[in-house]
Short mmCIF file of C-alpha atoms in Angstrom, two decimals:
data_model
loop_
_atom_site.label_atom_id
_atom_site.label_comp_id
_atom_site.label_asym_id
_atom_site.label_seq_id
_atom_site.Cartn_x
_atom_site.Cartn_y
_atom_site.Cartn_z
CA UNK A 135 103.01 71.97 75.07
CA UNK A 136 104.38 75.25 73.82
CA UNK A 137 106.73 75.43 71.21
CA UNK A 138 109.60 77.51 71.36
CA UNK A 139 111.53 79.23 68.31
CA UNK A 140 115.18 78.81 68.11
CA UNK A 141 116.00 82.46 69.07
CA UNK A 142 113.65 81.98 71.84
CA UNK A 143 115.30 79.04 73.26
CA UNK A 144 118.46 80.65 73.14
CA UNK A 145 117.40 83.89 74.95
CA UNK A 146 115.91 81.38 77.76
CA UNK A 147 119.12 79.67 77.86
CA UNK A 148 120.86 82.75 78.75
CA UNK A 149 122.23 83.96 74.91
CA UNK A 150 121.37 87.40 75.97
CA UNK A 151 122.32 87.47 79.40
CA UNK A 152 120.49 85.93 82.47
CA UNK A 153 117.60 89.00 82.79
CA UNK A 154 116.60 88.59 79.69
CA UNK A 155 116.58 84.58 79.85
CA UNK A 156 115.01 84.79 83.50
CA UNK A 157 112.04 86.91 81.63
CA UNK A 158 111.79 84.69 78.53
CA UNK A 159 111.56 81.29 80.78
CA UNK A 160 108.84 83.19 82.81
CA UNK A 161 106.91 83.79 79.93
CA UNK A 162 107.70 80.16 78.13
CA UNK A 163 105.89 79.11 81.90
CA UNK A 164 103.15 81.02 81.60
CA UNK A 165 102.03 79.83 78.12
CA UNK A 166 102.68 76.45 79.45
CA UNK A 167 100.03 76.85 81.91
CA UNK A 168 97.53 78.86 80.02
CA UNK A 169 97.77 76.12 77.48
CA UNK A 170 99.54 78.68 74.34
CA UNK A 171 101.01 76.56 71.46
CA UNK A 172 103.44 79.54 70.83
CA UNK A 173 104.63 82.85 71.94
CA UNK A 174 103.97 85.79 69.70
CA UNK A 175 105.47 89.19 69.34
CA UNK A 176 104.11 92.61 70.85
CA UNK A 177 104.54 95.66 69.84
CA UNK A 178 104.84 97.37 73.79
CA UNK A 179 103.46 97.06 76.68
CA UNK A 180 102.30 99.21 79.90
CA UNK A 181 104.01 97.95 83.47
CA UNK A 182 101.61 97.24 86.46
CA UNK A 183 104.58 95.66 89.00
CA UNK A 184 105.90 98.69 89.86
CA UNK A 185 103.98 98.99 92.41
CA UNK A 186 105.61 98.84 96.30
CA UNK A 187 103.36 96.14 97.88
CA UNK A 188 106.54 94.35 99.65
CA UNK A 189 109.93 93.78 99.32
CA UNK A 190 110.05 90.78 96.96
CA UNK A 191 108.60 92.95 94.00
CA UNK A 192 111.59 95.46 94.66
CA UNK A 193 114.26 92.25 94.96
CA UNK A 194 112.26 90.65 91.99
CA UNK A 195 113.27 93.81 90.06
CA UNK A 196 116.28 94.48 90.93
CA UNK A 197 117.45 90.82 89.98
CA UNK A 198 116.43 91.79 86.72
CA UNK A 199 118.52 94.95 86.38
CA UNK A 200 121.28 92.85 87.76
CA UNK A 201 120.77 90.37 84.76
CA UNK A 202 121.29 92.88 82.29
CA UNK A 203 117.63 93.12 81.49
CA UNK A 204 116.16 95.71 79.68
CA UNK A 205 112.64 96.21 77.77
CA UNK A 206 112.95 95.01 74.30
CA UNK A 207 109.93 96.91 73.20
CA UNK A 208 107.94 100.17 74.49
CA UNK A 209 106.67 99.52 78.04
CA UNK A 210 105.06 102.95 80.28
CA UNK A 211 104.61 102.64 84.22
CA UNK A 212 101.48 102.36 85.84
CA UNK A 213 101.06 104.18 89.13
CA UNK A 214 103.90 104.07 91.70
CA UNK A 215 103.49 104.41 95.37
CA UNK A 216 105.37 107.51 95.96
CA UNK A 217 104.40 111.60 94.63
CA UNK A 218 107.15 113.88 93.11
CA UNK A 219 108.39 116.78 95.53
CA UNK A 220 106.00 119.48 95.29
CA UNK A 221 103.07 117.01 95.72
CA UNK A 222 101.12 115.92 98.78
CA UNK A 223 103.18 113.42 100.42
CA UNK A 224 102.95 109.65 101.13
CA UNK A 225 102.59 108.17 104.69
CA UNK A 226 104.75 104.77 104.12
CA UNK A 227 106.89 104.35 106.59
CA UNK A 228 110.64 104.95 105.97
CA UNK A 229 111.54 101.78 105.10
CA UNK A 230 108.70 101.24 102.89
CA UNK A 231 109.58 104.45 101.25
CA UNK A 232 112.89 103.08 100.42
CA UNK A 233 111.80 100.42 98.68
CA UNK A 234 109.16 101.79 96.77
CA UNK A 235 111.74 104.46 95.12
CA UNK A 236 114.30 101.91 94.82
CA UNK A 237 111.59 99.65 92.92
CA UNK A 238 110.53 102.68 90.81
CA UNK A 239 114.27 103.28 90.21
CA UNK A 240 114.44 99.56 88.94
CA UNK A 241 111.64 99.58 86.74
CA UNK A 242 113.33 103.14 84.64
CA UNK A 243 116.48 101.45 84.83
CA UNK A 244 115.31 98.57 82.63
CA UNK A 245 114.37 101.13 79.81
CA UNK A 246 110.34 101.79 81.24
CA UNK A 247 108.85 105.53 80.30
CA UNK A 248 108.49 106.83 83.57
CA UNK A 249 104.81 107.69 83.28
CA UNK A 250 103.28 106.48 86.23
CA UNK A 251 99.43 106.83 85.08
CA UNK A 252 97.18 104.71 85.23
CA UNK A 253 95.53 105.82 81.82
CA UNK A 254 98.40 105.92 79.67
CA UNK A 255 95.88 105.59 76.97
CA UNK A 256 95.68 109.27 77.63
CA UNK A 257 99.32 110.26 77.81
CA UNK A 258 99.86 108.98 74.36
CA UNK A 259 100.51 105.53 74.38
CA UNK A 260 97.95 104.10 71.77
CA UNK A 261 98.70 100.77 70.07
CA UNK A 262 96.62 100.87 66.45
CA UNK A 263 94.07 98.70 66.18
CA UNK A 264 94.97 94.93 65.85
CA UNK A 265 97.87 94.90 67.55
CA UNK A 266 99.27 92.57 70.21
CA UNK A 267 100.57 94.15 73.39
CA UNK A 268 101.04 92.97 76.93
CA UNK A 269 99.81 95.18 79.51
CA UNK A 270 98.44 95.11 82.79
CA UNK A 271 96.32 97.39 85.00
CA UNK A 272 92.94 96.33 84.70
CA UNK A 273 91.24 99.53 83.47
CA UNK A 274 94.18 100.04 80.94
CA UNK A 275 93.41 96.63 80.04
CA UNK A 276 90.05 96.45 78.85
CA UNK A 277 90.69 99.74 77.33
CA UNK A 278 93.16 99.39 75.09
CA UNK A 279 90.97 95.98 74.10
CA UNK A 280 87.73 97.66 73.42
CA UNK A 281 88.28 101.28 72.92
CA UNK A 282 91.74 101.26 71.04
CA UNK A 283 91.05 97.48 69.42
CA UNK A 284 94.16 96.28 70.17
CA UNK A 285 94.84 93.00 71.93
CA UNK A 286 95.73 92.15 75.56
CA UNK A 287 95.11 89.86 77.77
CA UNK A 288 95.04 90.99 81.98
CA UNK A 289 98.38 90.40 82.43
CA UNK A 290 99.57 90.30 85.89
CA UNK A 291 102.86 91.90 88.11
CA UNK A 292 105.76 90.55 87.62
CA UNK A 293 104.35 88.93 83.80
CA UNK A 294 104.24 92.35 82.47
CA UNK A 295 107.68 93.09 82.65
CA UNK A 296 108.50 89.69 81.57
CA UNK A 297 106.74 89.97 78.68
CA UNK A 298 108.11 93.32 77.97
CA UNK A 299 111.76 92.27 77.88
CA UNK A 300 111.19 89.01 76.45
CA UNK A 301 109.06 91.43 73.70
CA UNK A 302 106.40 88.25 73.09
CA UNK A 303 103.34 86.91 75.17
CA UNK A 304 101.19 83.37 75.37
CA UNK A 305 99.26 83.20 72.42
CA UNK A 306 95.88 82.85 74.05
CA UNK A 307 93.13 84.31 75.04
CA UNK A 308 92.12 87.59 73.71
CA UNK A 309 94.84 87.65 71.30
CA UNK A 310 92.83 85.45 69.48
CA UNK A 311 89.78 86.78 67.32
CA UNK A 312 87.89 84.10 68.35
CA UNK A 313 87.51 85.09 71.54
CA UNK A 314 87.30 88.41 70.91
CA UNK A 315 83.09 87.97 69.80
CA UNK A 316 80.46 89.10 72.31
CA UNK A 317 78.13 86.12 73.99
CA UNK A 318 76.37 88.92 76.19
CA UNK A 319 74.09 92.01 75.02
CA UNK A 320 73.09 94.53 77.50
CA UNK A 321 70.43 96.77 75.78
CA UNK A 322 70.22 100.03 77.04
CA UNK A 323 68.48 101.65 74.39
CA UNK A 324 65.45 101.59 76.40
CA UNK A 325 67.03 104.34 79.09
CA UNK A 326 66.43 107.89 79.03
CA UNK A 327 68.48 110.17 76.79
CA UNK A 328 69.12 111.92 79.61
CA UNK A 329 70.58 109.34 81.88
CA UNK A 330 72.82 108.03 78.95
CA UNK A 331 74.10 111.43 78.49
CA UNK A 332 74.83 111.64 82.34
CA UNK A 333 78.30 111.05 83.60
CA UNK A 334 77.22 109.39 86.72
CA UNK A 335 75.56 106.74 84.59
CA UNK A 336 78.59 105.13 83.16
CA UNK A 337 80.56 103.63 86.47
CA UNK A 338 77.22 102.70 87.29
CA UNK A 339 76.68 100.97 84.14
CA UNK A 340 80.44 99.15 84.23
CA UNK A 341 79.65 97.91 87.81
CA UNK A 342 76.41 96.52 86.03
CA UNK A 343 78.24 95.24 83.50
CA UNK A 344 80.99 93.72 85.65
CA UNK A 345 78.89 91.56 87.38
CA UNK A 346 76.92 90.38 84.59
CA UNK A 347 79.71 89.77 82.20
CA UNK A 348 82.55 88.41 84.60
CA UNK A 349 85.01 87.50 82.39
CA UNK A 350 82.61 87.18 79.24
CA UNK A 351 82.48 89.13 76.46
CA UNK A 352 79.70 91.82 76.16
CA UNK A 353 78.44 94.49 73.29
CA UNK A 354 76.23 97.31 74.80
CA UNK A 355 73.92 98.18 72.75
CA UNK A 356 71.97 102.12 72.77
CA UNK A 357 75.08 104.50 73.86
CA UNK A 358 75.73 105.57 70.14
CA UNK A 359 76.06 109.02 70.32
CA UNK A 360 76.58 109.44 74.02
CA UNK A 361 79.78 107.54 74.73
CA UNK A 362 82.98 109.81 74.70
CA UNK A 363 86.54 108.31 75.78
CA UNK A 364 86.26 109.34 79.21
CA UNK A 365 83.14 107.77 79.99
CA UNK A 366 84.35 104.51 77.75
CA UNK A 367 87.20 105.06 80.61
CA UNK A 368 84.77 105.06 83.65
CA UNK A 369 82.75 102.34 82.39
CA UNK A 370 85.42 99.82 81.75
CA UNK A 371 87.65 100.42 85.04
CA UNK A 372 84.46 99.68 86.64
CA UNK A 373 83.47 96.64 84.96
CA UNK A 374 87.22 95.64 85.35
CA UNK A 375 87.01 96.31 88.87
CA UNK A 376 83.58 94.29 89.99
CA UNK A 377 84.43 91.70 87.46
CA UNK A 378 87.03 90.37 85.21
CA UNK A 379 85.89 92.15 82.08
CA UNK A 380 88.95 92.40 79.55
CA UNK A 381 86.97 93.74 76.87
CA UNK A 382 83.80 94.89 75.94
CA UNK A 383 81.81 96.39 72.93
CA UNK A 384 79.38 99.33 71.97
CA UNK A 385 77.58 98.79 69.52
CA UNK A 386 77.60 101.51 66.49
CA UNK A 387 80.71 103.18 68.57
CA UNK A 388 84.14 101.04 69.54
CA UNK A 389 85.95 99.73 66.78
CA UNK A 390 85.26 95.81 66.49
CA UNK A 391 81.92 96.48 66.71
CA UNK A 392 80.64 98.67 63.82
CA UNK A 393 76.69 97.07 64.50
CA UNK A 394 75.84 94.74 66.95
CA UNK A 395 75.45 91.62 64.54
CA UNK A 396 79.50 92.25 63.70
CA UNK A 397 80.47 92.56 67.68
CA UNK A 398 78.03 89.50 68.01
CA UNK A 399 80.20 87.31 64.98
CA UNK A 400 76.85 87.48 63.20
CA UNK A 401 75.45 85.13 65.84
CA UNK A 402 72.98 84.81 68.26
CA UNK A 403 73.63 86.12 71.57
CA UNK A 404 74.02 83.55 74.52
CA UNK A 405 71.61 85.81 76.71
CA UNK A 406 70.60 89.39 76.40
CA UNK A 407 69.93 91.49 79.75
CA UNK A 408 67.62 94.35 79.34
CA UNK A 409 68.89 97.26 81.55
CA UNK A 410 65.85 98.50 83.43
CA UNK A 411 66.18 101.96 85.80
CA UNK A 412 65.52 99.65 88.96
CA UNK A 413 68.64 97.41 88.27
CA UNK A 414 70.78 100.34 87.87
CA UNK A 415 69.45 101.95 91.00
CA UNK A 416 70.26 98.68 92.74
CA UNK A 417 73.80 98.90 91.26
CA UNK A 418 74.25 102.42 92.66
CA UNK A 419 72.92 101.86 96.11
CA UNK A 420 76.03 98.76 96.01
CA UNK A 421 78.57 101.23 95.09
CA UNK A 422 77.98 103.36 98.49
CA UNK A 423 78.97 101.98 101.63
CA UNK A 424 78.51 104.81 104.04
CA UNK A 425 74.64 104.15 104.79
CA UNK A 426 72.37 107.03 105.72
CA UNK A 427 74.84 109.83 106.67
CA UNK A 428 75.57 113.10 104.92
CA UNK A 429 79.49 113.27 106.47
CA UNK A 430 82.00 113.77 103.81
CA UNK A 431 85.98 113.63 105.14
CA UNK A 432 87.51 113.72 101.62
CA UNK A 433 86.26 113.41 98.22
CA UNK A 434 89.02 111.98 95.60
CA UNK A 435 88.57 111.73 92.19
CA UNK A 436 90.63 110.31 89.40
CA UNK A 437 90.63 106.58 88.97
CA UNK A 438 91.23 106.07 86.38
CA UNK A 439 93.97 109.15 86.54
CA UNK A 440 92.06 112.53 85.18
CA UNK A 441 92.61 113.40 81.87
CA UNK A 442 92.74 117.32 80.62
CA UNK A 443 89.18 117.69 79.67
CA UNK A 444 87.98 116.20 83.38
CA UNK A 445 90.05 118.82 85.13
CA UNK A 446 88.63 121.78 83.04
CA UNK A 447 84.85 119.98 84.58
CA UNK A 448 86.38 120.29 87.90
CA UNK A 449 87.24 123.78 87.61
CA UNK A 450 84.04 124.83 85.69
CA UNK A 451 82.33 123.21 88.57
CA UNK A 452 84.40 124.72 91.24
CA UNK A 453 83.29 127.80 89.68
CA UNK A 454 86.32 130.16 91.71
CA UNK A 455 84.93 128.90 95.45
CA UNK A 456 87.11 127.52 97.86
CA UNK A 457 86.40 124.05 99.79
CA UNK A 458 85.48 123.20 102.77
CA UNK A 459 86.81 119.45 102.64
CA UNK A 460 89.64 118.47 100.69
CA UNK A 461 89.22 117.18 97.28
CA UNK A 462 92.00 114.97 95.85
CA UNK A 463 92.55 114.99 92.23
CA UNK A 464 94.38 112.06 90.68
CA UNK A 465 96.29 113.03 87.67
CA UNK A 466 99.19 112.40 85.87
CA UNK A 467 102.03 114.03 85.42
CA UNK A 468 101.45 114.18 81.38
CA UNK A 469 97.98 116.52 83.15
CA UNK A 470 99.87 118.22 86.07
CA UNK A 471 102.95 119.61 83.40
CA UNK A 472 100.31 122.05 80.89
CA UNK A 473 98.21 122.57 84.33
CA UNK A 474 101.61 124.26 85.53
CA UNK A 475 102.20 126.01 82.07
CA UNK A 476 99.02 127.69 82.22
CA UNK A 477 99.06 128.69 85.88
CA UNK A 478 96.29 126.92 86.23
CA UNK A 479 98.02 124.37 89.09
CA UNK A 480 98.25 126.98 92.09
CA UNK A 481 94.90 128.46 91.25
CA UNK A 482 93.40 125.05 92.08
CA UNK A 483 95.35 124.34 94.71
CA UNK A 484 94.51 127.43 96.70
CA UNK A 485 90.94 126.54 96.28
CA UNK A 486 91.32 123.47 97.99
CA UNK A 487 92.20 120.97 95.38
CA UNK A 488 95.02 117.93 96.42
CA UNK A 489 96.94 116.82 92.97
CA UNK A 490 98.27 113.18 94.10
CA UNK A 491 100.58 112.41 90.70
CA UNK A 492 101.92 109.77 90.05
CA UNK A 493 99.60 107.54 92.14
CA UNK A 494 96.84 107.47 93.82
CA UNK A 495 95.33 107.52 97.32
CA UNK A 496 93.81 104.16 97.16
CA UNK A 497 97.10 102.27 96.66
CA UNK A 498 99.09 104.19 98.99
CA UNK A 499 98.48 105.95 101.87
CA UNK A 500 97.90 109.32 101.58
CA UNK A 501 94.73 110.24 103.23
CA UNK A 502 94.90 111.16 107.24
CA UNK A 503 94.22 107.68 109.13
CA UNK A 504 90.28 108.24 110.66
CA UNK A 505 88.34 105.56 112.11
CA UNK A 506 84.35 105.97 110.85
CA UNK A 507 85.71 108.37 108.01
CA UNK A 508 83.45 108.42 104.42
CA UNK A 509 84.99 109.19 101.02
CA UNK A 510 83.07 110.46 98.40
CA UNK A 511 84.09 109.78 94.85
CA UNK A 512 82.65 109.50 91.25
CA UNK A 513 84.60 106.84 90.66
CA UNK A 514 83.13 103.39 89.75
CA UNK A 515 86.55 102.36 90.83
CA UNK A 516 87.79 104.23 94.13
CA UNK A 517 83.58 102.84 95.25
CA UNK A 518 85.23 99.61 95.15
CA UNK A 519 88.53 99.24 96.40
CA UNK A 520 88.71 102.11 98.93
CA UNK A 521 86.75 100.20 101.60
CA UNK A 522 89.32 97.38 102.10
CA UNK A 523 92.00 99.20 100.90
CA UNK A 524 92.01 102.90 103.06
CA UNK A 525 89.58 101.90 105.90
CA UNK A 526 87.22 104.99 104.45
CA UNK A 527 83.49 104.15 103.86
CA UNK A 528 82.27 105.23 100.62
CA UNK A 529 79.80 107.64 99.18
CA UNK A 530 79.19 107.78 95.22
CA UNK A 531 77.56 110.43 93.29
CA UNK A 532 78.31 112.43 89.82
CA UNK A 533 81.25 115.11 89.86
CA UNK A 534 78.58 118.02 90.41
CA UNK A 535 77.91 116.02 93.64
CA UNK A 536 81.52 115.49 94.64
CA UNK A 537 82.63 119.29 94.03
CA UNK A 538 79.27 120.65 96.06
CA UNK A 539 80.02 118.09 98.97
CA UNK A 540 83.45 119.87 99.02
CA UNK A 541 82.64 123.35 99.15
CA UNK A 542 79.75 122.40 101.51
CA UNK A 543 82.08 120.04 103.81
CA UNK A 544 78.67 117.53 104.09
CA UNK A 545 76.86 115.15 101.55
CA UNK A 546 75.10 117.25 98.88
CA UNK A 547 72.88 115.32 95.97
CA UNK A 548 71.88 117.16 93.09
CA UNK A 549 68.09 115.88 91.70
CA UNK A 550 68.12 112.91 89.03
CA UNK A 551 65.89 110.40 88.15
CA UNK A 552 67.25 107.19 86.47
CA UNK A 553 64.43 106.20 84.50
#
């Protein structure tokens, strides 16, 4: 049974308009189910629903906005399904289109940062460590658990929003610092220094780690000194993706876990997996499902959204040469506004580069429809959901990979070892 405050019961009864009550009852449910005693209070919260996949999440919204509703703490805007003018276009048909912007329109109407990124961690929306929020997105997710340290469960459409104009959550799950504690150690200390300090490794690693860990708790151990935000970013929206990872540790480098024995709750692990080349090689050859071809249609990158310092990689890579197969860069438009300022935008773009802002070309079409067509990506990500979701077989490899398969218009693998 979950208790309700007085204030709460009142804003559920419709004390500050129906919205607000429709969002606070929706909440109240949730906790019922997911067994919460209470609701608590967060401090913001990042919005995954505002994404067009059908009408009733537009409808849904826009009762809302009817109500009166409006976000009663800070809440930013996942990825959309439609680009700002000046950016490659959509393919939804018109009605779909329609929707989607009146559903965006919704969402900013309640009070939501229009953002649209999928890494908001990135566009300056950090909650300190410790702190309850209620976001969804599943890379966002588990990074705002284990890289920022603050506390989130995966919370779904619809519950999001809820939760950020009611301005509480269930008290449950990883809210709690009991559940917080790692069970699971992988140990890669054993790897190569090389290989840890390779970029490629890390969505390799999460997909690893997602199947291991499901929705279990795990501290990595051997990264120290290798792991920078961006590959923290790959890892986790990897392990989010192949499994229901909410949060993870690194030993010696994320902030709950100082040493292993604190991420651990100076316990015993419940089972340690030693991470061997030959299970990451098996990993790898699962996140490719083109088979033995070297045809590259499209390359996109950027899921999680590029941040600054991955575009300047791109454009060190691209080294002033033009493509021969279109590359796809998925920013934001917190990347896309000092890209413009430094006339850096139209140099790319004449190279070749596609900026899709705003969202992304896995969750809306963007891509030409081809029947037998292979994407190539870096992305632990885009490897996974691209198959069912844009028909495109998949090709991995590092960035160095993807940017040479472009210029080259066919596969092109650089030598590595992953011993």
């Amino acid at each position: 049974m979950t208790e309700l405050s007085a204030d709460e019961r009142a804003i559920a009864a419709g004390g500050s308009g129906e919205g607000a009550a429709m969002a606070m009852r929706i909440v109240a449910e949730a906790a019922r189910l997911m067994g919460a005693p209470r609701l608590i209070p967060v401090a913001s919260a990042h919005i995954d629903g505002a994404l067009y996949h059908g009408d009733s999440g537009t409808l849904f919204a826009e009762k809302l906005v009817a109500g009166g509703a409006r976000v009663a703490v800070r809440a930013t805007l996942n990825v959309g399904a439609l680009t700002p003018h000046g950016c490659v276009a959509t393919r939804l048909p018109p009605a779909q289109h329609e929707m989607a912007a009146r559903m965006m329109r919704a969402y900013e109407a309640m009070g939501c940062e229009p953002s649209w990124t999928c890494a908001p961690y990135q566009a300056g929306h950090r909650p300190k460590q410790g702190t309850d929020v209620a976001w969804g997105e599943s890379n966002a997710v588990v990074f705002c658990n284990s890289v920022l340290g603050a506390r989130t469960n995966r919370y779904g459409d619809f519950l999001d929003i809820a939760c950020a104009i009611a301005g509480r959550a269930p008290d449950y799950g990883l809210h709690r610092p009991e559940n917080r504690i790692a069970t699971l150690v992988l140990d890669v200390s054993g790897l190569s220094e090389a290989l840890r300090g390779a970029e490629v490794f890390y969505p390799v690693l999460g997909a690893l780690l997602g199947r291991e860990a499901g929705s279990e708790v795990a501290v990595i151990d051997g990264l120290q000194g290798h792991a920078d935000e961006d590959r923290l970013k790959a890892l986790g929206a990897s392990a989010a993706s192949v499994g229901g990872v909410g949060l993870f540790h690194v030993a010696g480098v994320t902030p709950e876990a100082p040493d292993l024995a604190t991420a651990l709750g100076q316990r015993l692990p419940a089972r340690t997996l030693v991470v061997t080349p030959e299970r990451l090689s098996a990993e790898l050859a699962r996140l490719s499902t083109s088979g033995a071809t070297d045809r590259v249609d499209a390359v996109a990158i950027g899921s999680p959204h590029l941040s600054l310092a991955e575009i300047d990689a791109l454009e060190r890579r691209l080294a002033g040469r033009r493509l021969s197969t279109p590359l796809y860069a998925n920013t934001g438009r917190h990347v896309l506004k000092p890209l413009e300022e430094q006339g850096r935008r139209s140099a790319l773009e004449q190279a070749g580069i596609v900026f899709v802002v705003d969202t992304c070309v896995v969750v809306t079409p963007i891509m030409p429809e081809l029947k037998g067509g292979v994407l190539m990506t870096n992305s632990g990500k885009f490897a996974h959901y691209a198959p069912g979701n844009t028909g495109y077989a998949v090709t991995y490899g590092s960035l160095g990979e993807c940017v040479e398969s472009a210029v080259a218009g066919r596969l092109v693998r650089e030598a590595r070892t992953w011993s």
